[in-house]
């Protein structure tokens, strides 16, 4: 599958529908995060899923296991293809999420892919220490990725700079969803903006990413469809060249 997931960081359903109509067929799927979901609610997920789009629901659930399991079931019923929870909610919480995804599948729907958020890339070693975590961010990321795997999660979200270490620790089948894509074919249309730990599409794939989350290098381009095709081609070629 095309590994590019477009971040629909837009304020309205109208803007999201316009963007997906432009990009349909040239990307792998779309990420709906808290901005669009809070503005438009579940109907935007349902609408796009019914059009056949793969939707990564990026709401980062973090609550007691029973509540997270309920949220996962609700998101599955909307037709989300992938969704995420915070690994720092603990192994029991992630297991409850994975089991809820299994139940959704047995109810006649495809099982959604369950992804864990390890350490937010905005958290430095100092910020981690301030909340009582004294491992380095890199060590904490791998520690939580292994916990996510043990809990039955399908993969993690990780910055491009953490991808190789997670791939080594968690093996070839674990999914790694990587934002922070800049440079290479993603450089033509945008600078780094507020991203600091970045990698070009091909390099991120070579480091072991399964999917690349790309926002402004595509959504802010003068020709978003062309930008998506160029970035997808670079990503796919990098993996093909490895084989
Ligand atoms: O526009 P840009 O390509 O920077 O968008 C990246 C997307 O990935 C945004 O939706 C952002 O919130 C998300 N993201 C990120 N870094 C993380 C986790 C998610 O940039 N560590």
mmCIF file of C-alpha atoms and ligand atoms in Angstrom:
data_model
loop_
_atom_site.group_PDB
_atom_site.id
_atom_site.type_symbol
_atom_site.label_atom_id
_atom_site.label_comp_id
_atom_site.label_asym_id
_atom_site.label_seq_id
_atom_site.Cartn_x
_atom_site.Cartn_y
_atom_site.Cartn_z
ATOM 1 C CA UNK A 1 0.000 0.000 0.000
ATOM 2 C CA UNK A 2 1.003 3.627 -0.487
ATOM 3 C CA UNK A 3 2.675 4.479 2.870
ATOM 4 C CA UNK A 4 1.733 8.180 2.939
ATOM 5 C CA UNK A 5 -0.889 9.206 5.512
ATOM 6 C CA UNK A 6 -2.027 12.817 5.176
ATOM 7 C CA UNK A 7 -2.513 14.822 8.382
ATOM 8 C CA UNK A 8 -5.916 16.490 7.969
ATOM 9 C CA UNK A 9 -4.981 19.368 10.279
ATOM 10 C CA UNK A 10 -7.816 21.564 9.023
ATOM 11 C CA UNK A 11 -10.614 23.304 10.937
ATOM 12 C CA UNK A 12 -13.689 22.092 9.052
ATOM 13 C CA UNK A 13 -15.278 19.137 7.280
ATOM 14 C CA UNK A 14 -15.516 21.225 4.107
ATOM 15 C CA UNK A 15 -11.753 21.775 4.072
ATOM 16 C CA UNK A 16 -11.109 18.084 4.830
ATOM 17 C CA UNK A 17 -13.442 16.889 2.081
ATOM 18 C CA UNK A 18 -11.866 19.267 -0.459
ATOM 19 C CA UNK A 19 -8.398 17.995 0.430
ATOM 20 C CA UNK A 20 -9.337 14.322 0.308
ATOM 21 C CA UNK A 21 -11.088 14.819 -3.049
ATOM 22 C CA UNK A 22 -7.859 16.338 -4.394
ATOM 23 C CA UNK A 23 -5.611 13.602 -3.016
ATOM 24 C CA UNK A 24 -7.747 10.464 -3.348
ATOM 25 C CA UNK A 25 -5.788 7.726 -5.138
ATOM 26 C CA UNK A 26 -2.397 9.354 -4.632
ATOM 27 C CA UNK A 27 -2.023 8.698 -0.871
ATOM 28 C CA UNK A 28 -2.531 5.727 1.448
ATOM 29 C CA UNK A 29 -4.887 7.314 3.962
ATOM 30 C CA UNK A 30 -5.702 10.266 6.189
ATOM 31 C CA UNK A 31 -5.011 11.129 9.829
ATOM 32 C CA UNK A 32 -7.810 12.842 11.743
ATOM 33 C CA UNK A 33 -6.570 14.434 14.949
ATOM 34 C CA UNK A 34 -8.128 16.382 17.757
ATOM 35 C CA UNK A 35 -8.547 19.649 15.809
ATOM 36 C CA UNK A 36 -10.813 18.276 13.081
ATOM 37 C CA UNK A 37 -12.512 15.713 15.332
ATOM 38 C CA UNK A 38 -13.374 18.302 17.964
ATOM 39 C CA UNK A 39 -14.737 20.679 15.322
ATOM 40 C CA UNK A 40 -16.777 18.180 13.313
ATOM 41 C CA UNK A 41 -17.261 15.109 15.486
ATOM 42 C CA UNK A 42 -17.519 11.477 14.411
ATOM 43 C CA UNK A 43 -19.426 12.215 11.200
ATOM 44 C CA UNK A 44 -16.259 13.234 9.347
ATOM 45 C CA UNK A 45 -14.690 9.862 10.200
ATOM 46 C CA UNK A 46 -17.808 8.004 9.084
ATOM 47 C CA UNK A 47 -18.126 10.031 5.873
ATOM 48 C CA UNK A 48 -14.550 9.431 4.760
ATOM 49 C CA UNK A 49 -14.551 5.770 5.797
ATOM 50 C CA UNK A 50 -17.752 5.234 3.807
ATOM 51 C CA UNK A 51 -15.993 6.732 0.761
ATOM 52 C CA UNK A 52 -13.389 3.993 1.123
ATOM 53 C CA UNK A 53 -10.660 6.151 2.670
ATOM 54 C CA UNK A 54 -8.377 4.623 5.295
ATOM 55 C CA UNK A 55 -8.669 6.752 8.434
ATOM 56 C CA UNK A 56 -6.068 6.896 11.210
ATOM 57 C CA UNK A 57 -7.996 8.321 14.166
ATOM 58 C CA UNK A 58 -5.302 10.153 16.129
ATOM 59 C CA UNK A 59 -7.072 10.852 19.427
ATOM 60 C CA UNK A 60 -4.379 9.308 21.676
ATOM 61 C CA UNK A 61 -6.745 7.651 24.170
ATOM 62 C CA UNK A 62 -5.385 7.658 27.740
ATOM 63 C CA UNK A 63 -7.744 6.588 30.527
ATOM 64 C CA UNK A 64 -8.569 3.594 32.710
ATOM 65 C CA UNK A 65 -8.602 0.305 30.729
ATOM 66 C CA UNK A 66 -12.390 -0.066 30.666
ATOM 67 C CA UNK A 67 -12.919 3.450 29.311
ATOM 68 C CA UNK A 68 -10.209 3.110 26.669
ATOM 69 C CA UNK A 69 -11.690 -0.224 25.557
ATOM 70 C CA UNK A 70 -15.057 1.493 25.104
ATOM 71 C CA UNK A 71 -13.485 4.301 23.086
ATOM 72 C CA UNK A 72 -11.725 1.768 20.845
ATOM 73 C CA UNK A 73 -15.014 -0.035 20.213
ATOM 74 C CA UNK A 74 -16.750 3.260 19.368
ATOM 75 C CA UNK A 75 -13.937 4.254 16.986
ATOM 76 C CA UNK A 76 -14.089 0.820 15.343
ATOM 77 C CA UNK A 77 -17.801 1.269 14.728
ATOM 78 C CA UNK A 78 -17.061 4.556 12.949
ATOM 79 C CA UNK A 79 -14.876 2.652 10.510
ATOM 80 C CA UNK A 80 -11.441 3.840 11.689
ATOM 81 C CA UNK A 81 -8.701 1.770 10.031
ATOM 82 C CA UNK A 82 -6.028 2.716 12.573
ATOM 83 C CA UNK A 83 -6.149 4.436 15.972
ATOM 84 C CA UNK A 84 -3.834 5.192 18.865
ATOM 85 C CA UNK A 85 -3.564 5.177 22.661
ATOM 86 C CA UNK A 86 -0.838 6.478 24.993
ATOM 87 C CA UNK A 87 1.616 3.717 25.929
ATOM 88 C CA UNK A 88 2.171 5.499 29.250
ATOM 89 C CA UNK A 89 -1.357 4.415 30.204
ATOM 90 C CA UNK A 90 0.328 1.076 30.932
ATOM 91 C CA UNK A 91 0.287 -2.507 29.715
ATOM 92 C CA UNK A 92 -3.166 -3.367 31.105
ATOM 93 C CA UNK A 93 -4.673 -0.345 29.357
ATOM 94 C CA UNK A 94 -3.041 -1.266 26.047
ATOM 95 C CA UNK A 95 -4.128 -4.920 26.402
ATOM 96 C CA UNK A 96 -7.703 -3.766 26.994
ATOM 97 C CA UNK A 97 -7.455 -1.615 23.855
ATOM 98 C CA UNK A 98 -6.079 -4.490 21.762
ATOM 99 C CA UNK A 99 -8.778 -6.859 23.044
ATOM 100 C CA UNK A 100 -11.472 -4.294 22.199
ATOM 101 C CA UNK A 101 -10.058 -4.124 18.657
ATOM 102 C CA UNK A 102 -10.273 -7.937 18.444
ATOM 103 C CA UNK A 103 -13.917 -7.812 19.532
ATOM 104 C CA UNK A 104 -14.651 -5.166 16.893
ATOM 105 C CA UNK A 105 -13.222 -7.487 14.253
ATOM 106 C CA UNK A 106 -15.334 -10.445 15.318
ATOM 107 C CA UNK A 107 -18.406 -8.230 14.960
ATOM 108 C CA UNK A 108 -17.932 -8.422 11.191
ATOM 109 C CA UNK A 109 -15.630 -5.449 10.686
ATOM 110 C CA UNK A 110 -11.928 -5.456 9.846
ATOM 111 C CA UNK A 111 -9.831 -5.237 13.006
ATOM 112 C CA UNK A 112 -8.437 -1.690 13.336
ATOM 113 C CA UNK A 113 -4.677 -1.336 13.628
ATOM 114 C CA UNK A 114 -3.754 -0.392 17.195
ATOM 115 C CA UNK A 115 -0.870 2.041 17.580
ATOM 116 C CA UNK A 116 0.777 3.327 20.768
ATOM 117 C CA UNK A 117 2.188 6.799 21.319
ATOM 118 C CA UNK A 118 5.449 6.386 23.242
ATOM 119 C CA UNK A 119 7.046 9.720 24.196
ATOM 120 C CA UNK A 120 5.698 12.905 22.628
ATOM 121 C CA UNK A 121 8.488 14.416 20.548
ATOM 122 C CA UNK A 122 7.878 17.719 22.316
ATOM 123 C CA UNK A 123 9.209 16.138 25.545
ATOM 124 C CA UNK A 124 12.908 16.638 26.231
ATOM 125 C CA UNK A 125 14.953 14.724 28.827
ATOM 126 C CA UNK A 126 14.282 17.608 31.250
ATOM 127 C CA UNK A 127 10.527 17.466 30.721
ATOM 128 C CA UNK A 128 10.541 13.667 31.153
ATOM 129 C CA UNK A 129 12.515 14.035 34.389
ATOM 130 C CA UNK A 130 10.029 16.632 35.610
ATOM 131 C CA UNK A 131 7.272 14.009 35.410
ATOM 132 C CA UNK A 132 9.421 11.418 37.168
ATOM 133 C CA UNK A 133 10.918 9.539 34.189
ATOM 134 C CA UNK A 134 14.701 9.407 34.474
ATOM 135 C CA UNK A 135 15.498 7.374 31.360
ATOM 136 C CA UNK A 136 16.594 9.285 28.263
ATOM 137 C CA UNK A 137 13.781 9.913 25.753
ATOM 138 C CA UNK A 138 15.365 7.334 23.386
ATOM 139 C CA UNK A 139 15.486 4.654 26.102
ATOM 140 C CA UNK A 140 11.941 5.432 27.223
ATOM 141 C CA UNK A 141 10.664 5.185 23.639
ATOM 142 C CA UNK A 142 12.107 1.681 23.168
ATOM 143 C CA UNK A 143 10.972 0.605 26.659
ATOM 144 C CA UNK A 144 7.384 1.673 25.881
ATOM 145 C CA UNK A 145 7.486 0.215 22.353
ATOM 146 C CA UNK A 146 8.410 -3.195 23.795
ATOM 147 C CA UNK A 147 5.611 -2.866 26.357
ATOM 148 C CA UNK A 148 3.165 -1.980 23.545
ATOM 149 C CA UNK A 149 4.227 -5.058 21.609
ATOM 150 C CA UNK A 150 3.828 -7.283 24.666
ATOM 151 C CA UNK A 151 0.329 -5.851 25.183
ATOM 152 C CA UNK A 152 -0.749 -6.871 21.676
ATOM 153 C CA UNK A 153 -0.502 -3.476 20.003
ATOM 154 C CA UNK A 154 0.340 -3.484 16.291
ATOM 155 C CA UNK A 155 2.893 -0.680 16.410
ATOM 156 C CA UNK A 156 3.916 2.773 17.589
ATOM 157 C CA UNK A 157 4.151 6.377 16.461
ATOM 158 C CA UNK A 158 7.786 7.496 16.494
ATOM 159 C CA UNK A 159 9.937 10.369 15.304
ATOM 160 C CA UNK A 160 12.199 9.480 12.360
ATOM 161 C CA UNK A 161 15.243 9.548 14.628
ATOM 162 C CA UNK A 162 13.803 6.793 16.855
ATOM 163 C CA UNK A 163 12.632 4.541 14.050
ATOM 164 C CA UNK A 164 15.767 2.413 13.597
ATOM 165 C CA UNK A 165 16.111 1.615 17.322
ATOM 166 C CA UNK A 166 12.455 0.548 17.528
ATOM 167 C CA UNK A 167 12.770 -1.556 14.388
ATOM 168 C CA UNK A 168 15.798 -3.343 15.920
ATOM 169 C CA UNK A 169 14.050 -3.926 19.252
ATOM 170 C CA UNK A 170 10.574 -4.859 18.029
ATOM 171 C CA UNK A 171 11.236 -6.802 14.831
ATOM 172 C CA UNK A 172 10.144 -6.583 11.209
ATOM 173 C CA UNK A 173 6.378 -6.949 11.637
ATOM 174 C CA UNK A 174 5.844 -4.174 14.186
ATOM 175 C CA UNK A 175 4.316 -1.061 12.581
ATOM 176 C CA UNK A 176 6.144 2.253 12.915
ATOM 177 C CA UNK A 177 4.189 5.372 11.962
ATOM 178 C CA UNK A 178 6.536 8.301 11.453
ATOM 179 C CA UNK A 179 5.726 12.031 11.314
ATOM 180 C CA UNK A 180 8.319 14.806 11.019
ATOM 181 C CA UNK A 181 8.911 14.260 7.293
ATOM 182 C CA UNK A 182 10.924 17.063 5.687
ATOM 183 C CA UNK A 183 13.649 17.287 3.054
ATOM 184 C CA UNK A 184 14.059 15.158 -0.056
ATOM 185 C CA UNK A 185 10.936 15.443 -2.190
ATOM 186 C CA UNK A 186 9.150 16.923 0.844
ATOM 187 C CA UNK A 187 11.444 19.972 0.683
ATOM 188 C CA UNK A 188 10.140 21.351 -2.590
ATOM 189 C CA UNK A 189 7.095 22.934 -1.062
ATOM 190 C CA UNK A 190 7.864 23.643 2.553
ATOM 191 C CA UNK A 191 10.590 24.318 5.027
ATOM 192 C CA UNK A 192 10.793 22.583 8.358
ATOM 193 C CA UNK A 193 8.210 24.869 10.019
ATOM 194 C CA UNK A 194 7.977 23.812 13.682
ATOM 195 C CA UNK A 195 9.429 20.316 13.141
ATOM 196 C CA UNK A 196 12.962 19.853 14.472
ATOM 197 C CA UNK A 197 13.630 16.083 14.424
ATOM 198 C CA UNK A 198 13.037 15.493 10.728
ATOM 199 C CA UNK A 199 14.011 13.089 7.963
ATOM 200 C CA UNK A 200 13.408 12.867 4.211
ATOM 201 C CA UNK A 201 10.742 10.386 3.066
ATOM 202 C CA UNK A 202 13.206 7.880 1.599
ATOM 203 C CA UNK A 203 15.527 8.014 4.610
ATOM 204 C CA UNK A 204 12.633 7.477 7.044
ATOM 205 C CA UNK A 205 11.505 4.413 5.093
ATOM 206 C CA UNK A 206 15.058 3.047 4.976
ATOM 207 C CA UNK A 207 15.283 3.524 8.762
ATOM 208 C CA UNK A 208 12.314 1.168 9.083
ATOM 209 C CA UNK A 209 9.126 3.256 8.951
ATOM 210 C CA UNK A 210 5.938 1.488 7.849
ATOM 211 C CA UNK A 211 3.873 4.632 7.248
ATOM 212 C CA UNK A 212 4.807 8.314 6.933
ATOM 213 C CA UNK A 213 2.467 10.979 8.329
ATOM 214 C CA UNK A 214 2.831 14.071 6.156
ATOM 215 C CA UNK A 215 0.971 17.339 6.593
ATOM 216 C CA UNK A 216 2.134 20.698 5.347
ATOM 217 C CA UNK A 217 4.686 19.514 2.754
ATOM 218 C CA UNK A 218 1.622 18.197 0.880
ATOM 219 C CA UNK A 219 -1.353 20.172 2.197
ATOM 220 C CA UNK A 220 0.511 23.487 1.856
ATOM 221 C CA UNK A 221 1.881 22.777 -1.617
ATOM 222 C CA UNK A 222 0.658 24.751 -4.628
ATOM 223 C CA UNK A 223 -0.108 21.382 -6.281
ATOM 224 C CA UNK A 224 -0.872 18.976 -3.378
ATOM 225 C CA UNK A 225 -1.565 15.999 -5.635
ATOM 226 C CA UNK A 226 1.757 16.349 -7.404
ATOM 227 C CA UNK A 227 3.572 16.805 -4.070
ATOM 228 C CA UNK A 228 1.902 13.645 -2.706
ATOM 229 C CA UNK A 229 2.871 11.652 -5.785
ATOM 230 C CA UNK A 230 6.508 12.820 -5.574
ATOM 231 C CA UNK A 231 6.783 11.988 -1.852
ATOM 232 C CA UNK A 232 5.065 8.604 -2.276
ATOM 233 C CA UNK A 233 7.385 7.779 -5.199
ATOM 234 C CA UNK A 234 10.468 8.623 -3.119
ATOM 235 C CA UNK A 235 9.176 6.529 -0.202
ATOM 236 C CA UNK A 236 8.295 3.498 -2.315
ATOM 237 C CA UNK A 237 11.516 3.645 -4.363
ATOM 238 C CA UNK A 238 13.633 3.666 -1.205
ATOM 239 C CA UNK A 239 12.129 0.392 -0.008
ATOM 240 C CA UNK A 240 12.115 -1.214 -3.454
ATOM 241 C CA UNK A 241 15.812 -0.386 -3.789
ATOM 242 C CA UNK A 242 16.473 -2.246 -0.531
ATOM 243 C CA UNK A 243 15.034 -5.501 -1.866
HETATM 244 O O1 LIG B 1 2.528 19.359 8.785
HETATM 245 P P1 LIG B 1 3.370 18.250 9.344
HETATM 246 O O2 LIG B 1 3.947 17.335 8.285
HETATM 247 O O3 LIG B 1 4.403 18.758 10.317
HETATM 248 O O4 LIG B 1 2.319 17.365 10.178
HETATM 249 C C1 LIG B 1 2.731 16.271 10.956
HETATM 250 C C2 LIG B 1 1.559 15.680 11.675
HETATM 251 O O5 LIG B 1 2.036 14.670 12.548
HETATM 252 C C3 LIG B 1 0.764 16.652 12.541
HETATM 253 O O6 LIG B 1 -0.593 16.206 12.545
HETATM 254 C C4 LIG B 1 1.382 16.476 13.910
HETATM 255 O O7 LIG B 1 0.481 16.769 14.941
HETATM 256 C C5 LIG B 1 1.702 14.992 13.898
HETATM 257 N N1 LIG B 1 2.752 14.588 14.815
HETATM 258 C C6 LIG B 1 4.023 15.125 14.806
HETATM 259 N N2 LIG B 1 4.953 14.707 15.695
HETATM 260 C C7 LIG B 1 4.647 13.764 16.577
HETATM 261 C C8 LIG B 1 3.389 13.193 16.599
HETATM 262 C C9 LIG B 1 2.449 13.635 15.698
HETATM 263 O O8 LIG B 1 4.307 15.983 13.973
HETATM 264 N N3 LIG B 1 5.569 13.344 17.397
#
